[in-house]
Every structure is written in C-alpha cells, then in structure tokens.
C-alpha cells in the first residue's frame, strides 16, 4: 500500500502505512544526541508525541521543533520526540542554538524507523527521508492517533495532537 504526499504540489510516495489507532506501536530504536540508543520502552508510563519530519535544515521542520519545545512544557506526563534522519550532532547544535530543552531529538540514521512506521519517502527529491507526520502513543505504548501532512511544506497538525492529549 502506498500513501501519496506532496512537495510543493509534486507527488511523493510512502511505502507501507502508519500504525493504526488502538494498536500496539512497534518498538523503535533511535539515536539520542549523546549517541545512546533510545527506544519506545524507555518512555513507558508517559504519553509520547513522535514529531516526524524530513530535516531540521528546513524552515518548517525547525518551526515544528520550536513549537513543540514550547508546548511540551505545558503537556502533563507527555514527552515529545522529534525524529528525522539528521545526524545527532546536527540536532544537538540546532537545540543549543535555539534554546531547545523540552523535547528529545532522535536520529533514525541507523534504524528502520521510517519503514516500520510507514513514513519513509520512496521517491522525489526527498527520497529516503521522512514525510511530516505525528504519531501519538499512550502510556502503555499504544497508538492514540496519527496525522500525516499531505503537503510536506506545511507544519504538522498541532491541534490534532493537543486534542488527543487532553483526554
């Protein structure tokens, strides 16, 4: 099954599909800024927002991390993990330069996260990077809901995440 998203109107395809609401989210192994692995089980007992995007080197992706950094401090029992294939060193520099300290940045540069979570772009100029998506997990690691940005140059649906997390 393929999903189509767009980059300034040009179609790009994603293989597979995102996990469905109510299902157990697959485990993930991502690389934290200190090069240690983090996985889904590290956050058991907390709700998790996976803020997934192509690269911090784009204005929209950077804006989403800044916005979630601000809003994460207001979310009870919730962590935000910003996921891309950017290297941990670049993610760390971005966070220091922008005063980002309320979210985790996690690199998928050595994992199958994109395929497992159905967000890896198969074609187009961003082939191999991730589509812009949100996946919200509950305290037990089950998917509460997912959202994918049809146009990759638009910010994620913050209201979608906030509504789910208020329940």
PDB file of C-alpha atoms in Angstrom, residues 5 13 24-25 40 81 91 93 102 110 113 125-126 134-135 144 147 149 163 166:
ATOM      1  CA  UNK A   5       2.150  13.250  -0.087  1.00  0.00           C
ATOM      2  CA  UNK A  13       5.074   8.148  -2.285  1.00  0.00           C
ATOM      3  CA  UNK A  24       0.456  -1.551  19.928  1.00  0.00           C
ATOM      4  CA  UNK A  25       3.082   0.729  18.396  1.00  0.00           C
ATOM      5  CA  UNK A  40       9.778   3.081  22.914  1.00  0.00           C
ATOM      6  CA  UNK A  81      10.427  13.039  20.411  1.00  0.00           C
ATOM      7  CA  UNK A  91      20.333  18.001  16.035  1.00  0.00           C
ATOM      8  CA  UNK A  93      23.744  22.048  17.577  1.00  0.00           C
ATOM      9  CA  UNK A 102      11.875  20.380  26.458  1.00  0.00           C
ATOM     10  CA  UNK A 110      20.891   3.824  11.619  1.00  0.00           C
ATOM     11  CA  UNK A 113      12.094   3.515  11.798  1.00  0.00           C
ATOM     12  CA  UNK A 125      13.854  14.876  -4.210  1.00  0.00           C
ATOM     13  CA  UNK A 126      13.482  13.878  -0.534  1.00  0.00           C
ATOM     14  CA  UNK A 134       2.617  12.909  14.063  1.00  0.00           C
ATOM     15  CA  UNK A 135       2.104   9.648  15.916  1.00  0.00           C
ATOM     16  CA  UNK A 144      -3.781   7.021  20.173  1.00  0.00           C
ATOM     17  CA  UNK A 147      -1.655  12.506  11.329  1.00  0.00           C
ATOM     18  CA  UNK A 149       0.776  16.322   6.390  1.00  0.00           C
ATOM     19  CA  UNK A 163      -6.915  17.333  21.383  1.00  0.00           C
ATOM     20  CA  UNK A 166      -6.312  16.350  26.585  1.00  0.00           C
TER      21      UNK A 166
END
